[in-house]
XYZ file of C-alpha atoms in Angstrom:
772
model
C -45.290 7.639 -12.888
C -45.682 4.347 -11.095
C -46.991 4.504 -7.587
C -46.011 1.025 -6.569
C -44.044 1.239 -3.374
C -42.941 -2.315 -2.810
C -40.360 -3.964 -5.017
C -41.318 -7.489 -5.872
C -44.890 -7.058 -4.751
C -47.946 -5.010 -5.379
C -48.966 -1.890 -3.557
C -51.158 -2.400 -0.568
C -54.695 -2.392 -1.931
C -56.947 -2.436 1.078
C -60.690 -2.705 0.752
C -61.333 0.327 2.916
C -63.086 3.162 1.127
C -60.412 5.575 2.246
C -57.682 3.559 0.535
C -59.785 3.077 -2.601
C -60.644 6.774 -2.871
C -56.995 7.721 -2.317
C -55.955 5.463 -5.200
C -58.773 6.881 -7.322
C -57.499 10.404 -6.625
C -53.926 9.420 -7.533
C -55.050 7.678 -10.713
C -56.503 10.936 -12.056
C -53.004 12.361 -12.441
C -51.395 9.187 -13.774
C -54.019 7.445 -15.894
C -56.363 10.129 -17.211
C -54.102 13.006 -18.213
C -54.133 12.008 -21.890
C -57.841 11.128 -22.032
C -58.901 14.328 -20.254
C -57.125 16.598 -22.759
C -58.823 15.062 -25.818
C -61.505 17.844 -25.975
C -58.695 20.155 -27.075
C -58.564 18.635 -30.556
C -61.482 16.255 -31.236
C -63.900 18.723 -32.865
C -61.116 20.523 -34.677
C -59.822 17.248 -36.163
C -63.317 16.041 -37.042
C -64.334 19.195 -38.949
C -60.897 19.719 -40.479
C -61.871 18.814 -44.028
C -64.267 15.883 -44.468
C -67.499 17.521 -43.235
C -68.783 21.057 -42.798
C -70.706 22.652 -39.951
C -74.036 23.650 -41.567
C -77.030 25.667 -40.401
C -79.105 22.524 -39.748
C -76.686 21.382 -37.004
C -77.071 17.787 -38.183
C -73.301 17.463 -38.434
C -72.503 18.803 -34.972
C -75.302 16.785 -33.362
C -74.207 13.651 -35.186
C -70.596 14.111 -34.087
C -71.725 14.648 -30.482
C -73.830 11.482 -30.617
C -70.886 9.498 -31.988
C -68.581 10.873 -29.271
C -71.040 10.062 -26.485
C -71.676 6.480 -27.582
C -68.012 5.876 -28.379
C -67.023 6.989 -24.869
C -69.806 4.833 -23.444
C -69.148 1.647 -25.391
C -65.330 1.543 -25.548
C -63.787 3.182 -22.448
C -66.742 2.609 -20.113
C -68.194 -0.775 -21.062
C -65.268 -2.497 -22.791
C -62.377 -1.327 -20.611
C -63.922 -0.481 -17.245
C -66.333 -3.405 -16.988
C -64.635 -6.143 -19.066
C -60.963 -5.679 -19.938
C -59.899 -4.542 -16.459
C -60.887 -7.977 -15.175
C -58.213 -9.609 -17.373
C -55.362 -8.526 -15.121
C -52.145 -10.497 -14.769
C -51.787 -10.676 -10.982
C -52.795 -7.025 -10.792
C -50.860 -5.907 -13.896
C -52.436 -4.759 -17.152
C -51.511 -3.936 -20.713
C -50.776 -5.781 -23.940
C -47.975 -7.861 -22.461
C -50.103 -8.749 -19.448
C -52.623 -10.393 -21.799
C -49.817 -12.131 -23.697
C -48.268 -13.294 -20.426
C -51.616 -14.757 -19.323
C -51.865 -16.708 -22.566
C -48.278 -17.954 -22.238
C -49.055 -19.424 -18.825
C -52.342 -21.035 -19.791
C -50.872 -22.588 -22.937
C -47.275 -23.343 -23.854
C -46.899 -20.532 -26.368
C -44.183 -18.517 -24.634
C -41.538 -16.844 -26.779
C -38.983 -17.220 -23.980
C -36.528 -20.003 -24.913
C -35.265 -21.108 -21.465
C -38.531 -21.934 -19.719
C -38.554 -24.612 -16.995
C -41.188 -26.683 -15.276
C -39.941 -25.166 -12.021
C -41.206 -21.768 -13.209
C -44.772 -23.063 -13.101
C -44.490 -23.403 -9.319
C -44.030 -19.670 -8.843
C -46.713 -18.104 -6.687
C -47.842 -15.715 -9.430
C -47.688 -18.291 -12.212
C -50.963 -20.014 -11.399
C -54.098 -17.898 -11.532
C -57.829 -18.530 -11.481
C -57.621 -22.291 -11.563
C -55.537 -22.905 -14.635
C -55.863 -26.642 -14.046
C -59.601 -26.387 -14.680
C -59.037 -25.891 -18.390
C -59.069 -29.660 -18.969
C -62.737 -29.661 -17.967
C -63.639 -27.086 -20.572
C -63.929 -28.514 -24.073
C -63.572 -25.186 -25.881
C -60.564 -24.135 -23.852
C -58.803 -27.483 -24.151
C -59.268 -27.547 -27.925
C -57.951 -24.014 -28.309
C -55.006 -24.798 -26.032
C -53.993 -27.894 -27.984
C -54.377 -26.026 -31.285
C -52.125 -23.194 -30.128
C -49.510 -25.583 -28.755
C -49.401 -27.671 -31.938
C -49.090 -24.878 -34.496
C -46.010 -22.672 -34.315
C -47.606 -20.299 -36.811
C -50.380 -19.431 -34.358
C -47.814 -18.886 -31.611
C -45.970 -16.446 -33.847
C -49.236 -14.706 -34.683
C -49.873 -14.127 -30.960
C -46.333 -12.824 -30.505
C -46.601 -10.514 -33.534
C -49.961 -9.227 -32.262
C -48.425 -8.392 -28.886
C -45.446 -6.731 -30.588
C -47.707 -4.692 -32.901
C -49.586 -3.439 -29.840
C -46.295 -2.549 -28.161
C -45.034 -0.779 -31.300
C -48.202 1.286 -31.557
C -47.859 2.251 -27.887
C -44.356 3.480 -28.699
C -45.753 5.367 -31.699
C -48.373 6.883 -29.415
C -45.494 8.008 -27.188
C -44.300 10.098 -30.123
C -47.648 11.435 -31.321
C -49.541 12.150 -28.084
C -47.067 14.703 -26.652
C -46.963 16.431 -30.036
C -50.731 16.746 -30.546
C -51.532 17.440 -26.858
C -49.003 20.222 -26.415
C -49.643 21.697 -29.863
C -53.424 21.718 -29.300
C -53.023 23.327 -25.880
C -50.760 26.039 -27.292
C -53.159 26.620 -30.199
C -55.229 28.828 -27.887
C -52.801 31.584 -28.797
C -54.472 31.808 -32.221
C -57.415 33.711 -30.752
C -55.232 36.488 -29.377
C -53.322 37.360 -32.555
C -53.771 37.686 -36.267
C -54.356 34.498 -38.237
C -51.254 35.009 -40.372
C -49.046 35.431 -37.280
C -50.161 32.699 -34.886
C -48.567 29.915 -36.955
C -45.158 31.462 -36.365
C -45.702 31.402 -32.610
C -47.508 28.088 -31.984
C -44.852 25.774 -33.398
C -41.831 27.345 -31.623
C -43.681 27.518 -28.287
C -44.849 23.902 -28.613
C -41.326 22.762 -29.508
C -39.816 24.616 -26.526
C -42.305 22.952 -24.159
C -41.552 19.529 -25.675
C -37.778 20.010 -25.355
C -38.162 20.995 -21.693
C -40.496 18.039 -21.079
C -38.025 15.495 -22.450
C -34.974 17.220 -20.964
C -36.255 16.822 -17.400
C -37.139 13.130 -17.758
C -33.907 11.949 -16.127
C -34.871 13.740 -12.903
C -37.955 11.546 -12.583
C -41.446 12.611 -11.657
C -41.477 11.674 -7.980
C -40.557 15.228 -6.933
C -43.483 16.859 -8.738
C -45.785 13.850 -9.090
C -47.987 15.081 -6.237
C -49.023 17.985 -8.501
C -50.321 15.780 -11.329
C -53.661 14.827 -9.784
C -54.530 18.435 -8.765
C -53.684 19.658 -12.275
C -55.910 17.075 -13.961
C -58.716 17.609 -11.428
C -58.526 21.357 -12.007
C -58.660 20.783 -15.757
C -61.641 18.409 -15.513
C -63.462 20.850 -13.252
C -62.673 23.667 -15.668
C -64.026 21.907 -18.788
C -67.082 20.686 -16.836
C -68.004 24.181 -15.666
C -67.392 25.661 -19.120
C -69.486 22.859 -20.635
C -72.398 23.504 -18.261
C -72.179 27.226 -18.945
C -72.293 26.691 -22.711
C -75.186 24.238 -22.439
C -77.422 26.537 -20.404
C -76.323 29.735 -22.127
C -76.366 28.650 -25.770
C -78.464 25.504 -26.261
C -80.158 23.727 -23.316
C -81.696 21.188 -25.711
C -78.359 19.838 -26.920
C -78.896 16.733 -24.773
C -81.276 15.442 -27.441
C -78.260 14.843 -29.671
C -77.223 11.975 -27.389
C -79.821 9.836 -29.144
C -78.328 7.250 -31.549
C -80.813 8.512 -34.137
C -78.553 11.498 -34.776
C -75.724 9.140 -35.766
C -77.974 7.687 -38.454
C -78.947 11.163 -39.713
C -75.303 12.214 -39.685
C -74.119 9.277 -41.806
C -77.136 9.553 -44.125
C -76.366 13.178 -44.896
C -72.572 13.165 -44.967
C -72.061 9.599 -46.348
C -68.385 9.111 -47.294
C -67.311 12.377 -45.670
C -68.994 11.333 -42.419
C -67.277 7.972 -42.498
C -63.884 9.607 -43.007
C -64.565 12.067 -40.171
C -64.691 9.102 -37.776
C -60.894 9.304 -37.818
C -61.213 12.543 -35.842
C -64.068 11.348 -33.606
C -62.063 8.350 -32.371
C -59.582 10.751 -30.745
C -62.093 11.094 -27.919
C -60.848 7.632 -26.800
C -57.188 8.647 -26.750
C -55.687 7.435 -23.487
C -58.362 4.818 -22.733
C -55.784 2.023 -22.972
C -53.921 3.643 -20.068
C -56.703 2.502 -17.734
C -55.632 -1.073 -18.429
C -51.910 -0.478 -18.921
C -51.537 1.324 -15.551
C -53.702 -1.138 -13.645
C -50.710 -2.484 -11.722
C -50.238 0.823 -9.925
C -53.767 1.053 -8.601
C -56.776 -1.232 -8.191
C -59.655 -2.094 -10.463
C -62.174 -0.424 -8.160
C -60.216 2.824 -7.889
C -59.855 3.137 -11.666
C -63.547 2.353 -12.165
C -64.603 4.975 -9.623
C -62.313 7.657 -11.061
C -63.539 7.144 -14.621
C -67.231 6.485 -13.963
C -67.863 9.301 -11.473
C -65.277 11.946 -12.430
C -63.677 11.612 -15.874
C -66.640 10.297 -17.883
C -69.176 12.932 -16.724
C -66.616 15.729 -17.157
C -65.812 14.671 -20.732
C -69.481 14.306 -21.671
C -70.249 17.792 -20.325
C -67.236 19.244 -22.133
C -68.249 17.782 -25.504
C -71.897 18.749 -25.015
C -70.845 22.286 -24.117
C -68.722 22.646 -27.242
C -71.550 21.278 -29.378
C -74.022 23.690 -27.743
C -71.775 26.658 -28.513
C -71.068 25.575 -32.108
C -74.762 24.951 -32.758
C -75.328 28.705 -32.349
C -72.175 29.907 -34.125
C -72.182 28.896 -37.754
C -70.290 31.893 -39.042
C -67.115 30.711 -37.287
C -67.030 27.290 -38.854
C -63.535 27.401 -40.322
C -60.826 25.091 -39.099
C -59.227 28.176 -37.596
C -62.245 28.945 -35.380
C -63.851 25.595 -34.559
C -61.376 24.475 -31.915
C -61.800 24.156 -28.168
C -60.828 27.674 -27.136
C -63.497 29.408 -29.215
C -66.126 28.011 -26.841
C -64.276 29.331 -23.764
C -65.568 32.692 -22.483
C -63.077 35.389 -23.382
C -62.580 36.601 -19.788
C -61.162 33.266 -18.609
C -59.425 32.241 -21.827
C -55.865 32.924 -20.609
C -56.202 31.002 -17.295
C -57.758 28.113 -19.203
C -54.841 28.215 -21.658
C -52.335 27.855 -18.800
C -54.299 24.998 -17.204
C -54.614 23.286 -20.589
C -50.852 23.438 -21.179
C -50.183 21.985 -17.718
C -52.743 19.221 -18.293
C -51.207 18.453 -21.706
C -47.761 18.170 -20.093
C -49.142 15.805 -17.432
C -50.857 13.676 -20.078
C -47.714 13.617 -22.203
C -45.635 12.637 -19.190
C -47.890 9.630 -18.569
C -47.514 8.472 -22.178
C -43.714 8.912 -22.136
C -43.386 6.935 -18.911
C -45.668 4.271 -20.378
C -43.386 4.051 -23.411
C -40.364 3.487 -21.168
C -42.297 0.776 -19.339
C -43.382 -1.091 -22.484
C -39.829 -1.075 -23.863
C -38.532 -2.455 -20.558
C -41.110 -5.249 -20.770
C -40.130 -6.006 -24.377
C -36.476 -6.149 -23.403
C -37.240 -8.441 -20.457
C -39.088 -10.853 -22.761
C -36.188 -10.921 -25.243
C -37.945 -8.821 -27.886
C -35.905 -5.620 -27.731
C -32.146 -4.906 -27.586
C -30.708 -4.183 -24.149
C -30.902 -0.517 -23.227
C -29.763 1.495 -20.246
C -32.569 1.609 -17.672
C -32.214 4.235 -14.947
C -34.470 4.048 -11.884
C -35.222 7.656 -11.019
C -36.691 6.924 -7.597
C -35.416 4.614 -4.874
C -38.787 4.698 -3.098
C -41.342 4.443 -5.896
C -41.058 1.252 -7.926
C -41.466 1.548 -11.680
C -40.256 5.121 -12.256
C -37.680 4.498 -14.953
C -35.817 6.517 -17.543
C -34.230 5.178 -20.740
C -31.850 7.786 -22.242
C -31.689 6.360 -25.774
C -35.456 6.091 -26.073
C -36.041 9.493 -24.450
C -33.933 11.426 -26.956
C -35.307 9.391 -29.862
C -38.866 10.241 -28.802
C -37.933 13.911 -28.448
C -36.446 14.143 -31.944
C -39.448 12.378 -33.452
C -41.870 14.614 -31.519
C -40.133 17.735 -32.761
C -40.107 16.381 -36.308
C -43.876 15.661 -36.144
C -44.665 19.061 -34.640
C -42.480 21.028 -37.038
C -43.367 18.904 -40.067
C -47.152 18.757 -39.749
C -47.885 22.078 -38.019
C -51.603 21.356 -37.827
C -53.969 19.303 -35.699
C -55.542 17.511 -38.649
C -52.560 15.414 -39.728
C -51.376 14.905 -36.155
C -54.863 13.668 -35.290
C -54.892 11.263 -38.241
C -51.580 9.798 -37.119
C -52.494 9.592 -33.435
C -55.915 8.111 -34.182
C -54.503 5.189 -36.132
C -52.036 4.361 -33.350
C -54.770 4.495 -30.702
C -57.303 2.361 -32.550
C -54.692 -0.256 -33.532
C -53.754 -0.826 -29.884
C -57.455 -1.227 -29.062
C -57.928 -3.755 -31.866
C -54.947 -5.769 -30.609
C -56.420 -5.740 -27.094
C -59.775 -6.934 -28.465
C -58.151 -9.818 -30.364
C -56.062 -10.958 -27.391
C -59.031 -10.560 -25.047
C -61.133 -12.914 -27.175
C -58.503 -15.624 -26.664
C -58.230 -14.828 -22.943
C -62.011 -15.212 -22.571
C -61.813 -18.818 -23.789
C -58.405 -19.899 -22.515
C -58.196 -18.113 -19.167
C -61.790 -17.354 -18.203
C -63.068 -20.715 -19.537
C -66.045 -19.112 -21.279
C -67.719 -20.444 -24.413
C -66.765 -19.626 -27.987
C -70.071 -17.776 -28.388
C -69.136 -15.297 -25.656
C -65.715 -14.678 -27.221
C -67.184 -14.345 -30.718
C -69.834 -11.930 -29.446
C -67.119 -9.852 -27.771
C -64.878 -9.634 -30.821
C -67.779 -9.073 -33.230
C -69.359 -6.283 -31.195
C -66.298 -4.316 -30.124
C -64.165 -5.417 -33.076
C -66.712 -4.148 -35.597
C -66.872 -0.735 -33.904
C -63.099 -0.455 -33.756
C -62.716 -1.760 -37.311
C -65.029 1.015 -38.517
C -62.799 3.604 -36.862
C -59.661 1.799 -38.053
C -60.808 1.901 -41.689
C -61.609 5.618 -41.383
C -58.093 6.252 -40.045
C -56.312 3.999 -42.521
C -57.929 5.745 -45.506
C -56.045 8.870 -44.452
C -52.678 7.224 -44.991
C -51.306 10.100 -47.053
C -52.701 12.746 -44.669
C -50.577 11.713 -41.682
C -51.690 8.148 -40.904
C -48.494 6.844 -42.514
C -46.455 8.030 -39.507
C -47.527 5.367 -36.943
C -47.369 2.684 -39.655
C -43.778 3.577 -40.557
C -42.719 3.924 -36.909
C -44.377 0.660 -35.938
C -42.855 -1.167 -38.892
C -39.364 -0.004 -37.911
C -39.793 -0.945 -34.251
C -41.469 -4.254 -35.170
C -38.578 -5.099 -37.477
C -36.081 -4.331 -34.718
C -38.033 -6.407 -32.189
C -38.490 -9.429 -34.429
C -34.890 -9.442 -35.678
C -33.599 -9.249 -32.111
C -35.977 -11.973 -30.934
C -35.078 -14.231 -33.875
C -31.330 -13.767 -33.409
C -31.535 -14.296 -29.647
C -33.540 -17.500 -30.085
C -31.137 -18.878 -32.698
C -28.198 -18.117 -30.427
C -29.878 -20.007 -27.578
C -30.592 -22.986 -29.843
C -26.898 -23.056 -30.764
C -25.964 -23.124 -27.060
C -28.362 -26.014 -26.433
C -27.031 -28.046 -29.351
C -23.395 -27.532 -28.354
C -23.605 -28.233 -24.639
C -20.620 -30.009 -23.092
C -21.178 -33.491 -21.720
C -21.104 -33.940 -17.948
C -18.766 -36.897 -18.520
C -16.184 -34.500 -19.945
C -16.345 -32.476 -16.753
C -16.023 -35.552 -14.542
C -12.994 -36.645 -16.537
C -11.120 -33.452 -15.629
C -11.219 -34.156 -11.906
C -11.938 -31.724 -9.023
C -9.177 -29.343 -10.136
C -10.589 -29.229 -13.699
C -7.064 -29.875 -14.936
C -5.936 -26.335 -14.069
C -4.877 -24.337 -11.034
C -7.777 -23.243 -8.796
C -7.134 -19.838 -7.197
C -9.113 -17.985 -4.533
C -12.198 -16.159 -5.625
C -15.625 -16.713 -7.163
C -16.015 -16.948 -10.909
C -19.491 -16.221 -12.276
C -19.835 -17.735 -15.741
C -22.811 -16.170 -17.460
C -24.907 -18.432 -19.662
C -28.411 -18.495 -21.090
C -28.642 -22.242 -20.419
C -30.648 -23.503 -17.465
C -29.243 -27.030 -17.724
C -25.982 -28.516 -18.916
C -22.530 -27.010 -19.329
C -22.115 -24.258 -21.921
C -19.618 -24.796 -24.698
C -17.854 -21.603 -23.799
C -16.776 -23.166 -20.470
C -14.609 -25.711 -22.279
C -13.140 -22.799 -24.205
C -12.210 -21.131 -20.915
C -10.703 -24.276 -19.399
C -8.509 -24.991 -22.419
C -7.279 -21.406 -22.809
C -6.932 -20.042 -19.264
C -4.050 -21.163 -16.990
C -6.068 -20.867 -13.760
C -9.617 -20.685 -12.565
C -11.418 -19.674 -9.393
C -11.876 -22.073 -6.501
C -15.663 -21.545 -6.654
C -17.391 -21.484 -10.026
C -21.013 -20.554 -10.578
C -22.920 -21.006 -13.829
C -25.180 -17.971 -13.635
C -28.357 -17.634 -15.682
C -30.413 -14.448 -15.367
C -33.708 -15.037 -17.088
C -37.195 -13.600 -17.381
C -40.374 -15.537 -16.717
C -43.883 -14.729 -18.016
C -45.133 -13.220 -14.766
C -45.081 -9.548 -13.747
C -43.167 -10.124 -10.509
C -41.172 -12.909 -8.880
C -41.317 -12.863 -5.115
C -37.923 -12.405 -3.380
C -38.388 -15.739 -1.618
C -38.539 -17.482 -5.011
C -35.845 -15.508 -6.794
C -33.092 -18.125 -7.113
C -32.848 -21.737 -8.211
C -29.571 -23.157 -6.896
C -28.008 -26.561 -7.563
C -24.731 -28.383 -8.078
C -22.917 -29.268 -11.267
C -20.911 -32.407 -10.644
C -19.739 -33.766 -7.276
C -19.324 -31.598 -4.184
C -15.543 -31.436 -4.331
C -15.713 -29.712 -7.722
C -17.238 -26.603 -6.087
C -19.338 -25.961 -9.201
C -22.815 -24.507 -8.746
C -25.629 -23.465 -10.984
C -27.684 -20.421 -10.015
C -30.722 -19.278 -11.968
C -31.996 -15.803 -11.076
C -35.621 -15.340 -12.149
C -37.240 -11.966 -12.795
C -40.709 -10.945 -13.903
C -41.220 -8.571 -16.798
C -41.879 -5.670 -14.401
C -39.231 -6.507 -11.804
C -36.275 -4.267 -11.017
C -32.813 -5.777 -11.419
C -30.715 -4.945 -8.390
C -27.354 -3.221 -8.697
C -24.171 -5.272 -8.891
C -23.123 -5.226 -5.223
C -26.550 -6.083 -3.855
C -27.031 -8.813 -6.436
C -23.637 -10.336 -5.580
C -24.568 -10.448 -1.908
C -27.913 -12.117 -2.635
C -26.222 -14.608 -4.953
C -23.530 -15.672 -2.466
C -26.041 -15.835 0.353
C -28.359 -18.046 -1.709
C -25.507 -20.461 -2.413
C -24.630 -20.519 1.291
C -28.263 -21.222 2.176
C -28.307 -24.023 -0.399
C -25.186 -25.580 1.143
C -26.612 -25.335 4.652
C -30.010 -26.767 3.797
C -28.925 -29.355 1.227
C -29.072 -32.314 3.590
C -30.452 -30.860 6.789
C -33.952 -29.897 5.672
C -35.898 -32.604 3.974
C -38.833 -30.261 3.341
C -36.903 -27.954 1.022
C -38.651 -27.577 -2.310
C -36.653 -29.424 -4.966
C -37.081 -29.723 -8.721
C -35.692 -32.465 -10.939
C -34.084 -31.171 -14.082
C -32.034 -32.604 -16.919
C -28.724 -34.379 -16.395
C -29.556 -35.301 -12.810
C -29.202 -31.773 -11.542
C -31.461 -30.936 -8.614
C -32.383 -27.299 -8.153
C -33.497 -25.810 -4.847
C -35.664 -22.710 -4.592
C -33.801 -20.130 -2.495
C -34.864 -16.565 -1.766
C -32.834 -13.383 -1.552
C -30.858 -12.530 1.577
C -33.706 -10.397 2.929
C -35.969 -13.472 3.020
C -33.567 -15.676 5.000
C -35.178 -15.076 8.374
C -34.262 -18.518 9.694
C -31.406 -19.198 7.310
C -27.952 -17.928 6.431
C -27.260 -14.213 6.646
C -24.075 -12.659 5.333
C -22.258 -9.614 6.688
C -19.477 -7.724 4.941
C -17.348 -5.030 6.549
C -13.892 -3.528 6.467
C -13.385 -3.503 10.196
C -11.933 -5.901 12.710
C -13.108 -9.405 13.221
C -16.342 -10.072 15.037
C -17.222 -13.292 16.825
C -19.636 -15.705 15.202
C -21.348 -18.645 16.807
C -21.451 -21.175 14.002
C -18.671 -20.578 11.507
C -15.295 -19.205 12.461
C -13.997 -16.205 10.552
C -11.407 -17.011 7.922
C -8.131 -15.116 8.240
C -6.360 -14.295 5.051
C -2.551 -14.074 5.052
C -2.875 -10.918 3.012
C -4.907 -7.834 3.665
C -8.349 -8.046 2.123
C -10.728 -5.253 1.329
C -13.753 -6.926 2.828
C -14.284 -9.385 5.627
C -17.132 -11.793 5.110
C -19.099 -13.555 7.821
C -21.996 -15.973 7.613
C -24.472 -15.935 10.489
C -26.155 -19.320 10.720
C -29.234 -20.378 12.654
C -28.550 -22.115 15.947
C -28.954 -25.685 14.766
C -26.583 -28.567 15.492
C -27.394 -30.527 12.324
C -24.661 -29.019 10.110
C -21.977 -31.598 9.333
C -18.258 -30.983 9.006
C -18.255 -31.188 5.225
C -20.918 -28.488 4.836
C -19.059 -26.295 7.337
C -15.847 -26.661 5.344
C -17.702 -25.804 2.139
C -19.096 -22.629 3.709
C -15.621 -21.654 4.876
C -14.292 -22.018 1.343
C -17.188 -19.910 0.071
C -16.296 -17.177 2.590
C -12.658 -17.276 1.510
C -13.687 -17.010 -2.124
C -16.037 -14.089 -1.429
C -13.300 -12.221 0.447
C -10.945 -12.656 -2.497
C -13.503 -11.131 -4.828
C -15.801 -12.040 -7.709
C -15.206 -12.040 -11.435
C -17.882 -12.048 -14.134
C -16.902 -14.269 -17.040
C -18.966 -14.089 -20.189
C -18.649 -14.854 -23.839
C -18.510 -12.068 -26.389
C -20.567 -13.694 -29.115
C -20.231 -13.152 -32.833
C -23.340 -14.614 -34.439
C -23.127 -15.631 -38.091
C -25.508 -17.523 -40.336
C -24.107 -20.967 -41.145
C -23.235 -22.008 -44.649
C -26.151 -23.058 -46.778
C -28.563 -20.624 -45.117
C -31.011 -18.674 -47.256
C -30.253 -15.097 -48.208
C -33.029 -13.763 -45.965
C -31.544 -15.472 -42.919
C -28.074 -14.231 -43.834
C -29.314 -10.656 -44.083
C -31.222 -10.905 -40.803
C -28.403 -12.538 -38.812
C -25.216 -11.214 -40.427
C -26.404 -7.627 -40.817
C -29.595 -6.959 -38.873
C -28.918 -8.836 -35.631
C -25.191 -8.047 -35.744
C -25.941 -4.312 -36.101
C -28.354 -4.374 -33.153
C -25.912 -6.379 -31.012
C -23.061 -3.965 -31.684
C -25.174 -0.912 -30.883
C -26.975 -2.186 -27.781
C -25.865 -2.487 -24.187
C -23.952 -5.599 -23.220
C -25.008 -7.923 -20.389
C -22.339 -6.559 -18.056
C -23.601 -2.997 -18.511
C -27.226 -4.012 -18.082
C -26.429 -5.610 -14.692
C -24.103 -2.803 -13.517
C -21.097 -5.117 -13.404
C -17.778 -3.264 -12.797
C -15.598 -3.391 -15.889
C -12.575 -4.294 -13.755
C -14.363 -7.485 -12.662
C -15.393 -8.576 -16.162
C -13.642 -11.069 -18.418
C -14.997 -11.437 -21.934
C -13.875 -14.123 -24.354
C -14.897 -14.021 -27.988
C -16.792 -16.907 -29.547
C -18.353 -17.379 -32.985
C -21.872 -18.776 -33.224
C -22.780 -20.461 -36.503
C -26.579 -20.436 -36.453
């Protein structure tokens, strides 16, 4: 449900009020669907078992006071006025905070980082160089960089937050849809409604997940009207209940009623906080979806629309319940009992639609967080389908979608009540908030350059509130709270095993690099026949020659006339601008026709399809050849082994540089480089259009001609099929992790060629054993 329209950039966020209000309107359907449906189940979960609704109304007033101040302190003050400011170049979420920390201190989990990455436009933010002037920040930075344990703690914290978001993607659709459907209980006998609610909820969930591959761009325009209609509905019903049943219910907003509530209920009141915290469900989406809107638009939507509507809804329910003590059972204390009977069916329909919209937002957010984890090397490769060619960020992951559906159905059919679903969902929600609070305290010192006192005050104030709710949720481990813990543990295990295995594999590649002297000793022909075509040798290395290349040379009778060591890597920024996409350089002398190309992507960038990527790659090499000696102002980076890498953009950014055309027609005239005729019929004819400059020498022209010939002959992707094994002498834990855990994940995940949409006919895989 991303509304970002420009790939590689952010949506246009103008300062005009019209643009801001438009984004605020759109955010209601994307960000607040989950949060706005929380009145469906908060009171029902709170009064499920721990406390009773008595004649004195102290319980209902105390719960209302807790809800009001929780909504005020956490979503409003913490997220809207503080956390939203910690954006990563406009992006938000757990990984945005982790990415900020990785750039302000060398704590990144990515193995192939380069100094050249720090020159990216989005890498530097808010005067990162000023940290040396701040004593607190410099001490914290040096401490984090010296201790690997602390770096792992930060990574595990980020992964725990991501795992709980995934768990929330299972639990939120289940509890939202089930609570919306529970309105049927008022229209049928108590002993019959249970046999209707679960099947209807399961049917809605199956339909919801089954249509995910179509994307939401076709019906996305309906989301905001649905949520607005729902918010208007609960606001009007709340006002009606306040004036009709108890106009003095506003007095319960006083914090004094929280004290009276805890004094009377004691342990039961503390345990009921696990249901009260559900009023914050979906608050994290304000930060996670920040990249699709603007801070001001999200603040306006919550402060002036969502927050007042929720407060009125909860006050209205409390006003009704304060005058209806005879209907205190779990069966009759839900949301729908406070809805006037004449409009109960229309409200039921609107509630189901709003629950579907809220669930859709959470599912899409789950896809997004898994994509980010995969980009940062913390999740196995999965198939990512972009459901919209116009709206950036609308993705669909088949494996995750069907897994979420099965888990949702299992939760709905297994629990069959709001109480245990609420316990499970509450723990997932509050854990993500605690992770955000912990990471934010580090961001305050390291990125905002504030004092330790400010960070300690932040974590003590908000952390103590969230810890209180966390303890109330954790105590209900056997009543449903075990679900997010088990799910998160499984996903965390998968993430850490994959990250550990990937890092060990990269370390093996670094230790077994081939010497450049070995390459020079082979001569320009590399000791084998060089045939027409371009060979792309995939490697994780950003410098040096991979060991697998020597394996190719000694086992293959011929090789392509142009060879490119291709590295596709992620960097700790949300987006890499197209003009900074590639780093291109040479490996060895010119006559070897060996190049190194590093394609850099942010954790929210879209990887182009195979054909478009090939065109950008060839064009970047051509631009590198043209500008290698002509332009002295080209940005150059010194790297290991005397390789010099030049920053080159994609073909769309070469306004004054090389442009490539491919067609199947007759030859067209070109002004700079003649068209190469092949003695045989070729499928495509390639032409380079060069800027009208006389500086190009004969050698560069000849090199471009050879590149055109090679492109016409075709491209082949050459990659190693790795078999990773723990080396002899390793501990039994490492052997289990590498030989069984990582090997299982590698065998059951998508390969690099599938992830980049490489045609199987153009792929050559050679097996290689890694002893790590």
